[in-house]
PDB file of C-alpha atoms in Angstrom:
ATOM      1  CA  UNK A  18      90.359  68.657 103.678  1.00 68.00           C
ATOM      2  CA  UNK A  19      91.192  68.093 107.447  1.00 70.00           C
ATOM      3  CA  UNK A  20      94.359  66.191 106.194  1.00 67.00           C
ATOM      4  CA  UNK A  21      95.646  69.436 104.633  1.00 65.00           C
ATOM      5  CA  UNK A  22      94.908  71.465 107.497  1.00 64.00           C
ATOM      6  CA  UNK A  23      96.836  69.215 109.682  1.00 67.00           C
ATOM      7  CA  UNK A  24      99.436  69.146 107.234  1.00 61.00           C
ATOM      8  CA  UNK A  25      99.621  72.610 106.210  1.00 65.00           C
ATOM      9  CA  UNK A  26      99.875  73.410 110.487  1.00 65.00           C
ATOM     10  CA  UNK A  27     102.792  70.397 110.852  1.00 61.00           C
ATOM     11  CA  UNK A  28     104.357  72.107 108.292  1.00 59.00           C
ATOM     12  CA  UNK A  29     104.055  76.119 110.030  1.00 62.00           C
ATOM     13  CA  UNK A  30     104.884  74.201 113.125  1.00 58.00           C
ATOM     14  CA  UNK A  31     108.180  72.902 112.140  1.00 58.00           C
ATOM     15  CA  UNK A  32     109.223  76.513 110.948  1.00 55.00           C
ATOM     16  CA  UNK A  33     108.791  78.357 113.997  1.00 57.00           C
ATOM     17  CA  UNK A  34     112.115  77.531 115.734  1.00 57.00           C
ATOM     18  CA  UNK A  35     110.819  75.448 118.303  1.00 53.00           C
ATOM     19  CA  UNK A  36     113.143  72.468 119.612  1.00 55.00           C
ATOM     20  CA  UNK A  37     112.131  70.027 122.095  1.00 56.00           C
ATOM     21  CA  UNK A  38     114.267  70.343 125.445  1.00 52.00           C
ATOM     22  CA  UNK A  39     115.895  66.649 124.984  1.00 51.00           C
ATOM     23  CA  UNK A  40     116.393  67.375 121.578  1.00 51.00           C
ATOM     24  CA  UNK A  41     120.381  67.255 120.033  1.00 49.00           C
ATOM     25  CA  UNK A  42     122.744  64.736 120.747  1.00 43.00           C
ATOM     26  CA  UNK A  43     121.467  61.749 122.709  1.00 47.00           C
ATOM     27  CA  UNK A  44     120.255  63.302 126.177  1.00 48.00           C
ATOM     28  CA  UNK A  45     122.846  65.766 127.107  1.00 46.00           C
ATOM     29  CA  UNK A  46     119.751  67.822 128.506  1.00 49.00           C
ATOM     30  CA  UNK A  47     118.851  64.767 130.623  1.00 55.00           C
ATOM     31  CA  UNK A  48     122.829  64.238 131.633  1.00 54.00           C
ATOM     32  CA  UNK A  49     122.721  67.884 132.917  1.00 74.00           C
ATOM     33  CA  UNK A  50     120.229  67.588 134.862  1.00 82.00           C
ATOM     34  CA  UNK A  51     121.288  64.827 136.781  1.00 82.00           C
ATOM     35  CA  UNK A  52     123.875  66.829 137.594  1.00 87.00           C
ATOM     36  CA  UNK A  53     122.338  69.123 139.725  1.00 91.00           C
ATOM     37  CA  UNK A  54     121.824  69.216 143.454  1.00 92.00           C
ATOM     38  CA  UNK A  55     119.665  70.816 145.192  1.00 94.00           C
ATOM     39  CA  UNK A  56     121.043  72.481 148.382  1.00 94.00           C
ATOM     40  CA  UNK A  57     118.562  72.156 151.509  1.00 95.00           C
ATOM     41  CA  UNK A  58     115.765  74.327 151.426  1.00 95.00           C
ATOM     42  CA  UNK A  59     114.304  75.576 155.431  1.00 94.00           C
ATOM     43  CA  UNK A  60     110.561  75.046 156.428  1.00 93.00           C
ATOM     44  CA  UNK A  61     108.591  72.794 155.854  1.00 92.00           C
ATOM     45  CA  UNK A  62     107.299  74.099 152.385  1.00 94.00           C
ATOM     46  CA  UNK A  63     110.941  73.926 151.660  1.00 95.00           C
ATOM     47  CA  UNK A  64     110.950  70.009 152.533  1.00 96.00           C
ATOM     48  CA  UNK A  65     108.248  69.584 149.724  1.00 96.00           C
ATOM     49  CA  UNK A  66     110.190  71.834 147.068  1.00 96.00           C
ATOM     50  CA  UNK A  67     113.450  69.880 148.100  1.00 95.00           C
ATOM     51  CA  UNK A  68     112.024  67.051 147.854  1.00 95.00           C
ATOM     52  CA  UNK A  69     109.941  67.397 144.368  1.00 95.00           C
ATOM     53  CA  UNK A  70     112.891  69.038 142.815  1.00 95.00           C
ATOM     54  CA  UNK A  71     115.013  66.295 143.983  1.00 93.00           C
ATOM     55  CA  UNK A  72     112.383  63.882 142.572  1.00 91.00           C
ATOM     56  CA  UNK A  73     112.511  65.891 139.152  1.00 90.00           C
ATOM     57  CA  UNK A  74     116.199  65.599 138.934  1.00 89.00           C
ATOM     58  CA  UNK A  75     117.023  62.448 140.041  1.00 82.00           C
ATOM     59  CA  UNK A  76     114.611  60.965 137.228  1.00 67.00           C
ATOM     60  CA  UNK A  77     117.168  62.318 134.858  1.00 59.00           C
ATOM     61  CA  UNK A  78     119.783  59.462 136.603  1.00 61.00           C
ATOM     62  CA  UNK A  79     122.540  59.624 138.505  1.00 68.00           C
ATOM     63  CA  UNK A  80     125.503  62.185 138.279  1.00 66.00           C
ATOM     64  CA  UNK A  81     128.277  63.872 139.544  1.00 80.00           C
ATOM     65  CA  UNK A  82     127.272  67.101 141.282  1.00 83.00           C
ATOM     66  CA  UNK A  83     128.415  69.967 138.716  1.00 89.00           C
ATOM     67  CA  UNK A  84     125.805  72.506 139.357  1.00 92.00           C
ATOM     68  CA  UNK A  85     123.925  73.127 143.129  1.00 94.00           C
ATOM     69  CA  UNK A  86     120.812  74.733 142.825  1.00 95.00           C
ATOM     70  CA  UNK A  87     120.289  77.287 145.692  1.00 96.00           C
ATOM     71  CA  UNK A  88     116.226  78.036 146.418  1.00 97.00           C
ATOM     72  CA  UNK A  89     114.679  80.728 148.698  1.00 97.00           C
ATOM     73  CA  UNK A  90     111.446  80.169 149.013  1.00 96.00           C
ATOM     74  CA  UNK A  91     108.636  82.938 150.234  1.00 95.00           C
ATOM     75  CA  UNK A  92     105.150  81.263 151.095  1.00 94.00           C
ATOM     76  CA  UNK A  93     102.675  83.561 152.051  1.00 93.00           C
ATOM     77  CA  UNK A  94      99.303  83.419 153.408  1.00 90.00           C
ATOM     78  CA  UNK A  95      96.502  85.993 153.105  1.00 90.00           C
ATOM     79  CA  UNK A  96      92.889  86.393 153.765  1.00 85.00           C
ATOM     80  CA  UNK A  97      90.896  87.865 151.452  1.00 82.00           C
ATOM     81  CA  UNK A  98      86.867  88.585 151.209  1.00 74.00           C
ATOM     82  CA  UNK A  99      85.173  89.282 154.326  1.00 73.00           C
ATOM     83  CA  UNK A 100      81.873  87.742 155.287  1.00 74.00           C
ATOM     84  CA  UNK A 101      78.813  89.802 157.146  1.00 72.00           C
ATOM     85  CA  UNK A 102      79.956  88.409 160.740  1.00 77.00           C
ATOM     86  CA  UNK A 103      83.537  90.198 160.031  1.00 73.00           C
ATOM     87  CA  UNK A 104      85.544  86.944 159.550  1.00 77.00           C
ATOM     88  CA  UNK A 105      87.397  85.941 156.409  1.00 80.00           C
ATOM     89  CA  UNK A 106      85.955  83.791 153.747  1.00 81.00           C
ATOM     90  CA  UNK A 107      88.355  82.869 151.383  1.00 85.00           C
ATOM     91  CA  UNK A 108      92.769  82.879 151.385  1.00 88.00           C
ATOM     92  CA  UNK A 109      95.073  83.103 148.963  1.00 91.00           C
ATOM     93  CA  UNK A 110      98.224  81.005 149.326  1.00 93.00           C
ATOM     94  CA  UNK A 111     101.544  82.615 146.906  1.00 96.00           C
ATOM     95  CA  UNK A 112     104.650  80.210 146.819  1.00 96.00           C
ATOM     96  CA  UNK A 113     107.442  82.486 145.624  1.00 97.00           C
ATOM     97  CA  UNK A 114     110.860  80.931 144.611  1.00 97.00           C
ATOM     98  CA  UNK A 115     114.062  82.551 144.170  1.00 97.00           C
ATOM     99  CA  UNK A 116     116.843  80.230 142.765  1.00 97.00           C
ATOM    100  CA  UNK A 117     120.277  80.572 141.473  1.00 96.00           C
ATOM    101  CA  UNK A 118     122.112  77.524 139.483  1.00 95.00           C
ATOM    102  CA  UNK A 119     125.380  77.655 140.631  1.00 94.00           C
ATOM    103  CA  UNK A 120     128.784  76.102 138.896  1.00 93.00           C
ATOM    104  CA  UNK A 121     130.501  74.427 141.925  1.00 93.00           C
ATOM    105  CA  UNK A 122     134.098  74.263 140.143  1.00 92.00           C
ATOM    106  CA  UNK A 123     134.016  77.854 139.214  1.00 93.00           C
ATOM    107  CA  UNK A 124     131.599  79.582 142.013  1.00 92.00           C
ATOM    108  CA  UNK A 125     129.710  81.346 138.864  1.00 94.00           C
ATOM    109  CA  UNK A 126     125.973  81.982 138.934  1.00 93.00           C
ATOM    110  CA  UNK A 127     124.747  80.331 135.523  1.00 93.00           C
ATOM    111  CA  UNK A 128     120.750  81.141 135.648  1.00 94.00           C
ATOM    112  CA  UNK A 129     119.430  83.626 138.324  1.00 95.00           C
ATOM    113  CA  UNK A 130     115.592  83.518 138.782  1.00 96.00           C
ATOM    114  CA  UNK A 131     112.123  83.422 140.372  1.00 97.00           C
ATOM    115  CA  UNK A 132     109.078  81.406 140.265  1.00 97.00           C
ATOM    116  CA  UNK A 133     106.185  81.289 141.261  1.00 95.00           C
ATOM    117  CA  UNK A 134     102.181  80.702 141.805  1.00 96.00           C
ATOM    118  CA  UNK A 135      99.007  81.229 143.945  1.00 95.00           C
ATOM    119  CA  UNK A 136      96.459  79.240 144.622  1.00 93.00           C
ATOM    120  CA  UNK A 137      92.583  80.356 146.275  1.00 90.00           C
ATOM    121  CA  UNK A 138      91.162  78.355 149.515  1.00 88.00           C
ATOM    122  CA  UNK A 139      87.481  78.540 150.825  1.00 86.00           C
ATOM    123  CA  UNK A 140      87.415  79.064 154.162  1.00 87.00           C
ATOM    124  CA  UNK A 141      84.869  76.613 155.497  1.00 85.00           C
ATOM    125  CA  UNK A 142      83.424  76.543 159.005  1.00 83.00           C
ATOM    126  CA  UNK A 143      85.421  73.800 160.120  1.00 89.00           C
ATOM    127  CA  UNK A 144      89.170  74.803 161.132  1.00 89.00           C
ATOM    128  CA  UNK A 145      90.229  71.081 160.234  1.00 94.00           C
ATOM    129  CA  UNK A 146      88.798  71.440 156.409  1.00 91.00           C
ATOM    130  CA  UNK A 147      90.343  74.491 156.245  1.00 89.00           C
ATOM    131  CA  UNK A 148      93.862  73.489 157.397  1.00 91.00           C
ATOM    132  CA  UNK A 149      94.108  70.378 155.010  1.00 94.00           C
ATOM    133  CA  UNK A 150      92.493  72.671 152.575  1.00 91.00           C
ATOM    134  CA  UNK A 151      95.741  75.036 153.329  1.00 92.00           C
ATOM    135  CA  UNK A 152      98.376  72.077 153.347  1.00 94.00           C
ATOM    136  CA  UNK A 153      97.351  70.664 150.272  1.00 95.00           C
ATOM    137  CA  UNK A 154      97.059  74.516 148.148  1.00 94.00           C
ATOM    138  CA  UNK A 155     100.898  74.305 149.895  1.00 95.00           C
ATOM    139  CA  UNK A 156     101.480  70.513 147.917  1.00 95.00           C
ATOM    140  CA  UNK A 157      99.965  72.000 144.869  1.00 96.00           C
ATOM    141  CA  UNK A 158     101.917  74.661 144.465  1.00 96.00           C
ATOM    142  CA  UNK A 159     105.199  73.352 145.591  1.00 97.00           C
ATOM    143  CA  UNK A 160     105.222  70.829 142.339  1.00 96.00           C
ATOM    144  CA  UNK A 161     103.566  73.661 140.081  1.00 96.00           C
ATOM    145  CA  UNK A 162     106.905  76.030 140.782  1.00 97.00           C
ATOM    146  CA  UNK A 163     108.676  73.147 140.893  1.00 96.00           C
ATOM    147  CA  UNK A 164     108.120  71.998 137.500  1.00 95.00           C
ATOM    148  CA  UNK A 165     108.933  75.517 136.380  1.00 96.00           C
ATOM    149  CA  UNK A 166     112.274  75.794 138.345  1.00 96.00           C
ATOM    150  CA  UNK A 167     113.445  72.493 136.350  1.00 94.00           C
ATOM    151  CA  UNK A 168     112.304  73.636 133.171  1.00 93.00           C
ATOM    152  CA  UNK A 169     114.367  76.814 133.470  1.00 94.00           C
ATOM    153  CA  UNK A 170     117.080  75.198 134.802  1.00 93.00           C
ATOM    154  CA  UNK A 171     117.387  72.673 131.454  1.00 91.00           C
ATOM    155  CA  UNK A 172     117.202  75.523 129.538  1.00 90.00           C
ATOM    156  CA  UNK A 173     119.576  77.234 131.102  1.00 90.00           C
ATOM    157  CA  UNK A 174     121.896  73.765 130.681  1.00 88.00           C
ATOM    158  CA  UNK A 175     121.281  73.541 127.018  1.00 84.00           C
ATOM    159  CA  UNK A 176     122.195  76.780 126.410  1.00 83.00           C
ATOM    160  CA  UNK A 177     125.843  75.881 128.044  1.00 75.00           C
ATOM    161  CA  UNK A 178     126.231  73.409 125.682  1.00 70.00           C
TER     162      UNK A 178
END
């Protein structure tokens, strides 16, 4: 009975129009990819998403630069829930990207777009705790957008082809 149901969903499943991203002839999506750069990003939460995007793209191999990926980034940091003493118990941290794949050859915007996510911090009573606490909600969140950013961006590439 369970090997119907699993067949019977496989089946449905295979219906619905779904494609994987590297699916198609060998791995154009992959080939696109690695031809993307990433222009340079300010801040220091802009090192990280330079630096995971680059990570994500480069793992696709090395290409000639046919697309530049331009990111503006807006990280924001906000308390939130005051304790009885008047001081702030928790943050919230929002990474907000704005990015626009760009043809080089032709100047053309091909995908314009934002990203984003938030995370929640504790405020705890020691300032170091809550700092590393702070960085690492920043770490987080940089490869969370990040993985969204290059997701949109291969779709964006297989629809070109």
């Amino acid at each position: 009975m369970r090997a119907g149901v699993a067949l019977a969903a496989l089946l449905a499943l295979t219906g619905c129009g779904l494609q994987p991203i590297y699916a198609g002839a060998g791995n154009a999506a992959v080939a696109g990819l690695s031809s993307v750069e990433v222009a340079p990003i300010p801040g220091r939460s802009g090192w990280l998403m330079g630096n995971a995007l680059n990570d994500r793209l480069s793992a696709a191999g090395e290409g000639t630069a046919r697309y530049r990926l331009d990111v503006r980034l807006d990280d924001q940091l906000e308390g939130l829930g005051l304790l009885n003493d008047d001081t702030i118990g928790r943050e919230r941290r929002t990474l907000r990207a704005r990015y626009q794949l760009v043809d080089i050859a032709t100047g053309s915007i091909v995908l314009d777009a934002t990203a984003g996510s938030d995370a929640g911090i504790d405020v705890v009573s020691s300032e170091y705790a809550t700092i590393a606490a702070e960085q690492a909600a920043l770490e987080r969140l940089t490869d969370e957008v990040a993985d969204r950013i290059v997701t949109s961006v291969s779709l964006a590439l297989r629809e070109q082809q």
